[in-house]
XYZ file of C-alpha atoms in Angstrom:
769
model
C 190.973 -15.970 43.172
C 190.128 -15.224 39.458
C 186.770 -16.883 39.917
C 186.145 -14.461 42.926
C 187.486 -11.492 41.261
C 184.941 -11.994 38.360
C 182.140 -12.576 40.772
C 182.686 -9.171 42.585
C 183.435 -7.178 39.735
C 179.527 -7.098 39.086
C 177.796 -4.792 41.581
C 175.279 -6.431 44.115
C 171.702 -5.956 43.238
C 169.548 -3.436 45.009
C 168.554 -4.282 48.448
C 171.529 -6.750 49.309
C 172.860 -7.428 52.691
C 176.057 -5.851 54.436
C 177.923 -9.017 53.553
C 177.423 -9.027 49.844
C 177.552 -5.272 49.832
C 180.894 -4.976 51.679
C 182.562 -7.891 49.504
C 182.036 -5.542 46.260
C 183.128 -2.245 48.221
C 186.240 -3.576 49.961
C 187.574 -4.923 46.448
C 186.917 -1.160 44.945
C 188.372 0.453 48.251
C 191.279 -1.829 48.435
C 192.222 -0.973 44.914
C 192.068 2.802 45.799
C 193.853 2.488 48.947
C 196.764 0.097 47.644
C 196.863 0.211 43.768
C 195.397 3.960 42.896
C 198.493 4.411 40.573
C 196.671 1.686 38.356
C 193.592 3.823 37.906
C 190.079 3.777 38.565
C 187.633 4.003 35.799
C 184.613 6.414 35.650
C 182.033 3.317 35.392
C 183.812 1.504 38.358
C 183.668 4.632 40.515
C 180.188 5.433 39.754
C 179.208 1.559 40.519
C 181.089 1.777 44.051
C 179.056 5.205 44.560
C 175.696 3.585 43.483
C 176.195 0.443 45.828
C 176.857 2.781 48.829
C 173.810 4.817 48.026
C 171.600 1.836 47.562
C 172.554 0.402 50.737
C 172.192 3.580 52.891
C 168.716 4.234 51.273
C 167.457 0.462 51.791
C 166.111 -0.749 55.323
C 167.655 -4.265 55.802
C 167.096 -6.428 59.052
C 170.816 -6.195 60.108
C 170.418 -2.239 60.310
C 167.697 -2.221 63.381
C 165.696 0.563 63.948
C 168.557 2.859 65.830
C 170.624 2.521 62.901
C 168.275 3.698 60.217
C 166.251 6.837 59.825
C 163.170 7.636 57.309
C 163.562 10.644 55.324
C 161.412 11.765 52.287
C 159.943 8.327 51.947
C 163.322 6.464 52.046
C 164.916 4.827 54.913
C 168.688 5.852 55.653
C 171.263 3.248 57.213
C 174.949 3.137 57.570
C 176.187 1.905 61.127
C 177.292 -1.617 59.461
C 178.997 0.111 56.653
C 180.522 2.713 58.790
C 181.858 -0.379 61.022
C 183.169 -2.388 58.249
C 185.207 0.745 56.982
C 186.665 1.216 60.570
C 188.021 -2.573 60.519
C 189.153 -2.065 57.035
C 191.271 1.038 57.997
C 192.703 -0.692 61.170
C 193.947 -3.746 59.102
C 195.287 -1.637 56.407
C 197.132 0.437 58.806
C 198.416 -2.772 60.731
C 199.903 -4.173 57.620
C 201.707 -0.549 57.057
C 202.856 -0.440 60.903
C 204.201 -3.863 60.462
C 206.279 -3.153 57.399
C 207.438 0.200 59.084
C 209.361 -1.953 61.788
C 212.070 -3.047 59.278
C 213.073 0.948 58.631
C 215.308 3.425 60.956
C 216.477 6.950 60.874
C 216.109 8.451 57.329
C 214.904 5.292 55.399
C 212.005 5.340 58.102
C 211.234 8.893 57.243
C 211.068 7.850 53.554
C 208.943 5.112 54.383
C 206.560 7.171 56.595
C 206.157 10.300 54.337
C 205.750 8.205 51.548
C 202.705 6.016 53.153
C 201.064 9.482 54.548
C 201.139 11.085 50.975
C 199.772 7.723 49.472
C 197.163 7.425 52.410
C 195.893 10.904 52.686
C 195.792 10.972 48.893
C 193.584 7.505 48.554
C 191.371 8.629 51.627
C 190.207 11.581 49.928
C 188.751 9.416 46.909
C 186.979 7.273 49.672
C 185.751 10.090 51.365
C 183.840 11.200 48.234
C 182.995 7.738 47.604
C 180.974 8.022 51.031
C 179.429 11.228 50.287
C 175.863 9.768 50.678
C 176.761 8.423 53.976
C 178.563 11.588 55.350
C 175.588 13.760 54.335
C 172.891 11.856 56.112
C 173.868 8.975 58.431
C 176.952 10.453 59.749
C 175.390 14.235 59.947
C 172.777 12.385 62.152
C 174.959 10.771 64.428
C 177.554 13.766 64.791
C 174.245 16.260 65.576
C 172.827 13.539 68.181
C 176.272 14.144 70.010
C 178.281 10.891 69.210
C 181.831 12.137 69.360
C 183.200 8.675 67.949
C 181.663 9.083 64.809
C 183.203 11.290 61.810
C 183.146 11.916 58.365
C 185.018 9.247 56.355
C 187.833 11.715 55.536
C 188.337 12.410 59.282
C 187.777 8.778 60.126
C 190.876 8.038 57.859
C 192.754 10.552 59.966
C 191.649 9.412 63.375
C 192.540 5.730 61.979
C 196.037 6.568 61.010
C 196.435 8.338 64.378
C 195.200 5.388 66.584
C 196.368 2.420 64.506
C 200.001 3.913 63.094
C 200.916 6.995 64.631
C 200.611 6.019 68.281
C 202.924 3.259 67.710
C 205.953 4.933 65.267
C 205.781 8.480 66.696
C 208.549 8.001 68.906
C 210.948 6.435 66.308
C 209.835 9.064 63.756
C 210.663 12.074 65.745
C 213.847 10.697 66.543
C 214.822 10.203 62.936
C 213.365 13.566 62.335
C 215.891 15.068 65.176
C 218.804 13.144 63.555
C 218.059 14.736 60.250
C 217.612 18.454 61.672
C 221.071 17.901 63.690
C 222.826 16.498 60.308
C 221.498 19.815 58.610
C 222.871 22.012 61.200
C 226.026 20.193 61.167
C 226.337 21.310 57.625
C 225.095 18.394 55.581
C 222.585 18.448 52.686
C 219.153 16.957 53.427
C 215.854 16.204 51.896
C 213.624 18.965 53.462
C 210.529 17.539 51.844
C 210.951 14.364 54.222
C 210.503 16.930 56.987
C 208.027 19.066 55.721
C 205.742 15.988 55.113
C 206.178 14.662 58.666
C 205.197 18.100 59.828
C 202.295 18.203 57.633
C 200.967 14.853 59.001
C 201.544 16.039 62.701
C 199.602 19.113 62.098
C 196.576 17.273 60.174
C 196.323 14.485 62.930
C 195.380 17.313 65.467
C 191.541 16.927 65.532
C 189.230 19.155 67.276
C 187.085 16.739 69.573
C 183.878 19.542 69.380
C 184.114 19.952 65.721
C 185.622 17.289 63.597
C 185.968 19.508 60.658
C 188.430 21.706 62.613
C 191.879 20.961 63.350
C 194.188 21.993 66.371
C 198.067 22.244 66.827
C 197.840 19.593 69.954
C 199.443 16.597 68.480
C 202.163 18.885 66.609
C 202.893 20.834 69.839
C 202.830 17.880 72.078
C 204.977 15.267 69.704
C 206.902 17.493 67.693
C 207.418 20.864 68.718
C 208.232 20.197 72.146
C 210.980 17.562 71.625
C 212.190 19.608 68.795
C 212.673 22.740 70.867
C 214.357 20.984 73.511
C 216.834 19.075 71.466
C 217.307 22.638 69.910
C 218.357 23.923 73.097
C 220.567 21.120 73.883
C 222.277 21.377 70.552
C 223.053 25.294 70.636
C 223.937 25.040 74.695
C 226.999 22.804 73.937
C 227.982 24.420 70.379
C 227.893 27.984 71.955
C 230.046 27.083 75.179
C 232.752 25.173 72.642
C 232.690 27.871 70.069
C 233.213 30.802 72.881
C 236.170 28.790 74.434
C 237.882 28.584 71.132
C 237.022 31.848 69.566
C 236.726 35.545 70.008
C 233.299 37.385 71.018
C 233.353 38.997 67.638
C 233.488 35.621 65.892
C 230.864 34.185 68.257
C 228.514 37.047 67.572
C 228.640 36.264 63.997
C 228.194 32.635 64.664
C 225.194 33.519 66.786
C 223.668 35.645 64.160
C 224.231 33.121 61.376
C 222.431 30.445 63.347
C 219.431 32.772 64.370
C 219.024 33.319 60.611
C 219.132 29.447 59.850
C 216.423 29.068 62.576
C 214.253 31.731 60.891
C 214.748 29.935 57.424
C 214.120 26.487 58.935
C 210.641 27.930 59.926
C 210.147 29.042 56.377
C 211.076 25.850 54.958
C 209.457 23.197 56.796
C 207.985 23.975 60.229
C 204.645 25.143 61.200
C 204.552 28.951 61.433
C 203.374 28.443 65.291
C 206.725 27.249 66.082
C 208.501 30.438 65.147
C 208.005 31.946 68.693
C 209.149 29.290 70.918
C 211.854 28.239 68.637
C 213.812 31.893 68.250
C 213.151 32.431 71.963
C 214.998 29.401 72.792
C 217.577 30.261 70.379
C 217.922 33.851 71.866
C 218.075 32.630 75.331
C 220.872 30.180 74.876
C 222.871 31.945 72.341
C 222.593 35.584 73.334
C 221.015 35.590 77.009
C 223.377 32.828 78.302
C 226.390 34.660 77.395
C 225.426 38.433 77.630
C 228.287 39.113 80.655
C 230.733 38.457 77.650
C 229.117 40.301 75.048
C 228.919 43.047 77.337
C 232.265 43.136 78.263
C 233.311 43.206 74.627
C 231.547 46.307 73.945
C 234.001 48.875 75.256
C 236.817 47.391 73.018
C 234.595 47.672 70.063
C 233.734 51.379 70.743
C 237.455 52.206 71.290
C 238.223 50.603 68.039
C 235.153 52.316 66.312
C 234.150 48.711 65.112
C 230.864 49.914 63.667
C 229.864 46.442 61.796
C 230.368 44.549 64.911
C 228.735 47.086 67.151
C 225.442 46.658 64.930
C 225.687 42.917 65.300
C 225.966 43.153 69.099
C 223.153 45.662 69.164
C 220.658 43.384 66.705
C 221.765 40.486 69.309
C 220.976 42.074 72.629
C 217.872 43.758 71.178
C 216.466 40.371 71.293
C 216.491 39.674 74.617
C 214.786 42.046 77.590
C 216.844 44.791 79.168
C 219.886 43.182 77.068
C 220.874 46.868 75.875
C 220.660 48.730 79.225
C 224.353 48.051 80.265
C 225.473 49.280 76.644
C 223.656 52.503 76.907
C 225.089 53.304 80.386
C 228.738 52.518 79.000
C 227.973 54.310 75.780
C 226.954 57.473 77.768
C 230.163 57.536 79.861
C 232.368 56.783 76.696
C 230.835 59.737 74.692
C 231.103 61.935 77.709
C 234.791 61.204 78.487
C 235.648 61.549 74.444
C 233.668 65.210 74.645
C 235.838 66.103 77.808
C 238.955 65.128 76.285
C 238.272 66.887 72.971
C 237.736 70.098 75.159
C 240.834 69.607 76.953
C 242.753 69.151 73.775
C 242.014 72.656 73.032
C 241.743 74.718 76.371
C 244.337 77.178 76.918
C 245.077 78.549 80.433
C 242.677 81.242 79.997
C 239.200 80.674 78.343
C 238.904 84.480 77.263
C 241.685 83.374 74.661
C 239.754 80.720 73.046
C 238.229 80.850 69.703
C 234.642 80.498 69.594
C 234.791 78.638 66.300
C 237.707 76.048 67.609
C 235.256 75.420 70.709
C 232.216 74.653 68.707
C 233.696 72.611 66.282
C 235.332 70.333 69.043
C 231.772 69.897 70.370
C 230.298 69.212 66.997
C 232.991 66.762 65.958
C 232.260 64.741 69.170
C 228.442 64.952 68.461
C 228.471 64.217 64.969
C 231.132 61.050 65.211
C 228.853 59.701 67.812
C 225.478 60.560 66.405
C 226.381 58.680 63.093
C 227.440 56.023 65.301
C 223.909 55.672 66.722
C 222.247 56.071 63.572
C 224.392 53.351 61.692
C 225.253 50.648 64.608
C 222.209 51.206 67.013
C 219.461 52.314 64.295
C 218.675 55.278 66.024
C 217.117 53.303 68.814
C 215.491 55.686 71.288
C 217.614 54.327 74.311
C 221.004 55.362 72.794
C 219.714 58.558 71.441
C 218.834 59.365 75.007
C 222.388 58.464 76.174
C 223.911 60.482 73.702
C 221.885 63.566 74.453
C 222.793 62.686 78.316
C 226.614 62.725 77.698
C 226.651 65.424 75.429
C 224.559 67.674 77.669
C 227.372 66.980 80.180
C 230.181 67.605 78.118
C 228.837 70.897 76.919
C 228.065 72.403 80.146
C 230.434 70.837 82.295
C 234.012 70.863 80.830
C 237.496 72.352 81.410
C 236.395 75.673 79.716
C 233.246 75.853 81.932
C 235.144 75.287 85.055
C 234.783 78.775 86.311
C 231.008 78.720 85.029
C 228.487 76.647 82.899
C 227.541 80.054 81.289
C 230.803 79.561 79.211
C 229.395 77.430 76.627
C 226.439 79.486 75.655
C 228.550 82.609 75.439
C 231.119 80.979 73.318
C 228.430 79.576 71.099
C 226.667 83.143 70.605
C 230.108 84.629 69.839
C 230.475 81.899 67.287
C 227.081 82.803 65.656
C 228.123 86.328 65.684
C 231.187 85.667 63.646
C 229.223 83.838 60.921
C 226.356 86.692 60.810
C 228.750 89.641 60.748
C 230.244 91.152 57.482
C 233.580 89.476 56.841
C 235.687 88.528 54.226
C 235.613 84.842 55.636
C 231.692 84.624 55.584
C 230.578 81.356 54.096
C 228.527 80.526 51.228
C 224.902 80.671 52.077
C 224.351 77.063 51.706
C 227.235 76.175 53.755
C 226.051 78.985 56.362
C 222.748 77.215 56.477
C 224.492 73.854 57.412
C 226.722 75.429 59.968
C 223.591 77.337 61.456
C 221.756 73.931 61.905
C 224.659 72.384 63.530
C 224.862 75.341 65.887
C 221.134 74.603 66.955
C 222.386 70.898 67.729
C 224.964 72.330 70.429
C 222.204 74.968 71.613
C 220.054 72.033 72.338
C 222.094 70.760 74.876
C 222.952 74.060 76.472
C 221.283 74.256 79.933
C 221.695 78.201 80.415
C 219.669 79.231 77.423
C 219.296 82.667 79.157
C 222.742 83.334 78.838
C 223.026 82.660 74.948
C 220.079 84.716 74.665
C 221.579 87.929 76.716
C 224.852 87.623 74.524
C 223.025 86.935 71.266
C 220.636 89.766 71.764
C 223.449 92.033 72.439
C 225.746 91.073 69.495
C 222.425 91.064 67.298
C 221.969 94.808 68.417
C 225.485 95.809 67.464
C 225.208 93.976 64.038
C 222.135 96.052 63.484
C 222.986 99.148 64.879
C 226.380 99.167 63.045
C 225.003 97.635 59.731
C 227.593 94.720 59.684
C 225.120 91.785 59.494
C 225.973 89.617 56.463
C 222.459 88.618 55.501
C 219.118 89.658 56.528
C 217.855 86.133 55.507
C 220.450 84.598 57.352
C 219.297 86.518 60.471
C 216.003 85.701 60.133
C 216.537 81.934 59.745
C 218.402 81.810 62.959
C 215.821 83.571 64.877
C 213.348 81.028 63.278
C 215.397 78.326 64.527
C 215.866 79.598 68.098
C 211.754 80.031 68.044
C 211.218 76.594 67.190
C 213.388 75.380 69.766
C 212.472 77.853 72.755
C 208.964 79.425 71.894
C 207.739 82.794 70.869
C 208.755 84.393 74.018
C 212.551 83.477 73.749
C 212.760 85.424 70.313
C 209.901 88.124 70.893
C 212.617 90.946 71.488
C 214.808 89.998 68.831
C 212.039 89.951 66.415
C 210.989 93.361 67.666
C 214.748 94.807 66.792
C 213.844 94.079 63.262
C 210.761 95.951 63.270
C 212.573 98.758 64.952
C 215.030 98.841 62.099
C 212.303 99.164 59.641
C 210.453 101.916 61.321
C 214.160 103.940 61.730
C 214.153 103.561 58.009
C 210.841 105.360 57.477
C 211.749 107.681 60.020
C 214.664 108.939 58.483
C 212.831 109.105 54.954
C 210.426 111.359 56.826
C 213.017 113.582 58.752
C 214.963 114.078 55.275
C 211.761 114.928 53.257
C 211.054 117.506 56.201
C 214.274 119.191 56.099
C 214.124 119.239 52.359
C 210.789 121.352 52.716
C 211.676 123.561 55.594
C 215.297 124.253 54.950
C 217.418 125.173 52.032
C 219.556 122.320 50.704
C 222.981 124.632 51.638
C 222.042 124.364 55.023
C 221.724 120.503 55.090
C 225.447 120.172 54.954
C 225.434 116.936 57.148
C 224.410 113.576 55.754
C 222.471 112.333 58.882
C 220.576 109.275 59.617
C 219.363 107.740 62.918
C 217.980 104.603 64.619
C 215.378 105.144 67.030
C 215.046 101.893 69.197
C 212.501 100.679 71.803
C 214.534 100.600 75.314
C 212.229 97.317 75.912
C 213.458 95.136 73.054
C 217.204 96.336 72.767
C 219.786 95.416 75.321
C 221.918 98.628 75.138
C 223.430 100.517 78.079
C 223.194 104.314 78.571
C 226.415 106.178 78.154
C 228.813 106.316 81.277
C 230.247 109.551 80.420
C 228.952 113.178 79.359
C 229.706 114.440 76.172
C 229.433 118.058 74.538
C 228.556 117.610 70.853
C 230.504 119.464 68.343
C 228.921 122.848 67.235
C 228.968 121.390 63.544
C 226.001 118.736 64.559
C 224.112 120.598 67.190
C 221.636 122.147 64.741
C 220.946 118.918 62.832
C 220.559 117.347 66.437
C 218.168 119.899 67.569
C 215.990 119.703 64.572
C 215.445 116.112 64.735
C 214.599 116.540 68.555
C 212.050 119.059 67.633
C 210.697 116.858 64.465
C 210.363 113.558 66.781
C 208.731 115.389 69.648
C 206.243 116.816 67.215
C 205.780 113.307 65.659
C 205.609 111.548 69.101
C 204.485 113.482 71.757
C 205.345 112.576 75.350
C 208.202 110.095 74.276
C 211.680 110.681 75.599
C 214.924 110.124 73.506
C 217.958 109.004 75.248
C 220.910 109.554 72.814
C 223.567 106.655 72.794
C 226.736 108.643 71.476
C 228.962 105.486 72.569
C 227.139 103.835 69.687
C 227.206 106.532 67.136
C 229.847 106.822 64.198
C 230.706 109.322 61.831
C 232.627 109.754 58.567
C 235.018 112.831 58.499
C 236.642 114.008 55.303
C 240.043 115.195 56.177
C 241.137 118.010 53.642
C 244.410 119.193 55.271
C 246.967 116.639 54.326
C 248.864 117.953 51.270
C 250.353 114.601 50.240
C 246.862 113.397 49.270
C 244.913 115.098 46.681
C 241.641 113.174 47.258
C 241.977 113.592 50.778
C 241.507 110.657 53.316
C 238.168 109.663 55.077
C 238.321 108.812 58.544
C 235.499 106.531 60.131
C 235.393 107.122 63.770
C 233.113 106.865 66.729
C 231.123 110.049 68.036
C 233.949 110.514 70.715
C 236.511 110.523 68.525
C 234.336 113.113 65.823
C 234.054 115.165 69.096
C 237.877 115.417 69.395
C 238.973 115.650 65.767
C 236.537 118.527 65.014
C 238.425 120.617 67.640
C 241.385 120.693 64.977
C 239.271 122.788 62.596
C 240.050 125.528 65.172
C 243.558 124.550 66.185
C 246.446 122.229 65.716
C 247.560 121.061 68.921
C 245.853 120.860 72.405
C 246.697 119.382 75.899
C 244.698 116.488 77.497
C 243.434 118.894 79.842
C 241.855 121.305 77.225
C 240.532 118.162 75.143
C 238.604 117.285 78.198
C 237.323 120.362 79.004
C 235.951 120.759 75.364
C 234.639 117.420 75.130
C 233.508 117.002 78.562
C 234.342 113.487 78.435
C 235.500 111.221 81.577
C 239.150 110.784 81.377
C 238.858 106.933 80.721
C 236.878 107.523 77.862
C 239.025 110.483 76.469
C 242.159 108.419 76.831
C 241.034 105.458 75.074
C 239.733 107.365 72.316
C 243.129 109.358 72.025
C 244.910 106.016 72.395
C 243.594 104.998 68.848
C 244.062 108.276 67.169
C 247.813 108.342 68.442
C 248.381 104.676 67.339
C 246.906 105.337 63.919
C 249.229 108.258 63.771
C 246.357 110.941 63.093
C 247.630 112.812 66.355
C 251.092 112.888 67.373
C 251.764 112.798 71.332
C 253.995 115.331 73.036
C 255.291 116.025 76.338
C 254.660 112.516 77.397
C 255.293 108.980 77.403
C 251.746 107.550 77.577
C 248.406 108.457 76.244
C 246.364 109.968 79.128
C 249.021 111.170 81.272
C 248.885 114.713 83.139
C 250.134 117.561 80.697
C 250.431 115.755 77.465
C 249.843 117.283 74.322
C 248.076 116.135 71.194
C 249.449 117.508 67.924
C 247.428 116.896 64.383
C 249.757 115.264 62.124
C 250.155 117.116 58.761
C 252.014 114.557 57.291
C 249.565 111.590 57.761
C 249.958 108.842 55.383
C 247.846 105.647 54.906
C 247.580 102.979 52.356
C 243.869 103.118 52.367
C 241.538 105.902 51.442
C 238.811 105.121 53.971
C 240.802 104.886 57.361
C 238.819 102.970 60.058
C 239.562 104.389 63.414
C 236.157 103.210 65.238
C 237.828 100.145 66.743
C 236.625 98.473 69.990
C 238.727 98.147 72.905
C 239.726 94.745 74.574
C 239.189 96.286 78.074
C 235.812 97.531 76.995
C 234.857 94.183 75.598
C 235.849 92.468 78.512
C 233.928 94.724 80.972
C 230.981 94.356 78.701
C 231.115 90.769 79.205
C 230.939 90.764 83.083
C 228.417 93.202 82.856
C 226.399 90.847 80.633
C 226.732 87.897 83.203
C 225.868 90.419 86.186
C 222.452 91.133 84.553
C 221.697 87.651 83.625
C 221.881 86.943 87.333
C 219.724 89.648 88.342
C 217.432 88.421 85.521
C 217.715 85.029 86.962
C 216.621 86.302 90.632
C 213.513 88.120 89.016
C 212.493 85.024 86.983
C 212.794 82.650 90.048
C 210.631 85.285 92.224
C 208.210 85.380 89.621
C 207.751 81.681 89.221
C 207.655 81.396 93.097
C 204.631 83.780 92.984
C 203.081 82.231 90.118
C 203.136 78.743 91.378
C 201.929 79.877 95.115
C 199.061 81.877 93.117
C 197.839 78.692 91.766
C 198.608 76.299 94.641
C 198.119 78.499 97.705
C 199.712 76.069 99.959
C 202.986 74.132 99.354
C 205.933 72.008 101.092
C 209.148 73.911 100.790
C 210.997 71.006 99.086
C 207.880 70.623 96.596
C 207.881 74.443 95.781
C 211.679 74.263 94.732
C 211.070 71.371 92.660
C 208.290 73.016 90.743
C 210.424 75.933 90.171
C 213.410 73.817 88.838
C 210.853 72.061 86.630
C 209.146 75.473 85.030
C 212.615 77.284 84.734
C 214.895 74.425 83.463
C 214.289 75.139 79.733
C 215.881 78.730 80.313
C 218.478 77.640 82.749
C 219.188 75.193 85.647
C 218.092 77.262 88.990
C 220.662 76.159 91.982
C 218.879 75.264 95.183
C 220.430 78.018 97.256
C 219.321 80.563 94.787
C 215.934 79.502 95.100
C 216.051 79.384 98.738
C 217.443 83.257 98.820
C 214.395 84.131 96.554
C 212.103 82.113 98.928
C 213.399 84.458 101.927
C 213.384 87.547 99.649
C 209.476 86.928 99.192
C 208.845 86.117 102.778
C 210.345 89.610 103.693
C 208.234 91.460 100.992
C 205.295 89.316 102.399
C 204.160 87.742 99.238
C 204.194 84.122 101.029
C 204.211 83.310 104.617
C 205.106 80.114 106.600
C 202.240 78.357 108.073
C 202.333 78.258 112.128
C 202.611 75.084 113.310
C 203.696 73.183 110.296
C 207.535 72.754 109.528
C 208.508 73.660 106.012
C 204.956 74.564 104.863
C 204.390 77.663 102.930
C 201.042 79.591 101.908
C 200.485 82.382 99.449
C 199.235 85.815 100.844
C 196.484 87.005 98.867
């Protein structure tokens, strides 16, 4: 052997035949493939490279014409060399295959991966040694369409696949699955073994059309397919066993952990393409296979407010198609029930006595609780947001308080706004007020009868502005801005015009005072007079329900302003709303008080009290004659004066009885210097609320009729049912029209001949131009 080795250590001369050439090359290739760790000198590397080059560029008899090509004056051959290399790889891999038969399980994986790393590393060197063969002979063969010819690096992989992989892949894969199962059972395993096996499976997927490209066919068929199947079997058994022994919440923790494990397994040693089929299989087995049990646990978790477990359930069911649908429906029912229950707790027998703040706070408390749950446990998912909105819309508009009418919610909401925006000792701080108004808009969003809110809000705003009881102009403007954002410009246009009128009235007062100071002596202007001139179209104010004789003390000022305004705005008519006016009267008749009291009164009370400048007592009938007030209004005004002991009742038990006499109390006493007598009557408030509801119904009828005409003018011809649906669609942002009401409006318009029924076509309506 030593003499043979010495003989072969010298490169064959240029022009040597294939046998002599291969004997030298085989020794070098064998050293690289089997003993690379011993090293290879640069000199020997270049000797081997040169021998290959010399052989490829020399025409030999053995090569034949078909095996060589003439280029730039040299003859290129290589088929014999290529054939010897194929046989060498086959023999080399046959030895490895036989050795592998003595190994099993992990030891087989260790042997396989060790040989794979060694083989691929060595074959890379061999590939570079045969660079000249690859560039010329191999390239020519490939260009001519010979699919069995590859560059040397690819040839090594093809040889591994045919001579070794096809014989051992079943045993290797069994060992891989066994090792992965051990890892799933909690054992520590050598993941580098698995990573190398995966790498070999991926590398062996060669593209038939382009040997330089790889495909995943081998990996998918021999690794991914059995791996995913084994995963399905493993988790099917484990999940069924675990659920039979543990609670659903514990199972969800287990499923969540297992899914995370499989995600990390892909990162550790699997090919990225396996992620989708692997995770899909795990989701199907661990989640989809047990949806009924998981769904059934949802209500318990909601009842106990287990947010962490709810989030875990949400995350798991989010992974499968339609997994969240039953949860959304149950969540909606749960929230609706919670809202109705919260209102039942605060509801008295009469909704009239319920504090608006208590009602709105109860609604907000339920919304906040479940909105927080949606944001944390359900990550603000659109389906759960929609379920929350549906449930809130239901219990805001149809609860125990709203039994008589759905308009009760918007009315109470408007009253709560009024209590916040009206001057009071209980007014919240500016920052707190902003937060409360924002939360009110949350409830407003769910109110169906937004026109009812608008009506009550505008009436209450009008009172705040007329009586100068607004706590903050900024807060008022901010609330209108919020309403405008929610419902559009048209919804708030009248509210904004109210503020415009207030500004114009301020300018008008200044102009009137200047005029009076120019034309009259200051001694004549004894009354401090101010006025609000408001546009009828924008302000929801009613005309007085009684006649009234102005006291002589103010008639002159009244007439002067009438003349001043008519001169400034010729043709405009002023309608005086005395029921909304107020006065401050200085009481100088009380001896026990040196400074004198100041009475804050309504205009009607002023008319009564100024009569006592001319006499100390009057009968009911005398007072009515002098003031010209109707009996109900007069009795109401007198009742407050008698209750405050400004007047004393004589010749009767009840205020307003025929023949009763009212005497000025000369010994009047009060802890306050400024005594407010301008108090609203409960009965008046109730009547006003009823009137507001009546005007809302009338406005709705007009809106529906306008919508019908507008639709028919556009469409010309429509079916009865389609017309009703279109009306509901157009008006639902303001209120939800009822079908019987729409039918009545259609009948009214048929009578007025705006529309007509089409002859011979049932349920068809046409527009009358």
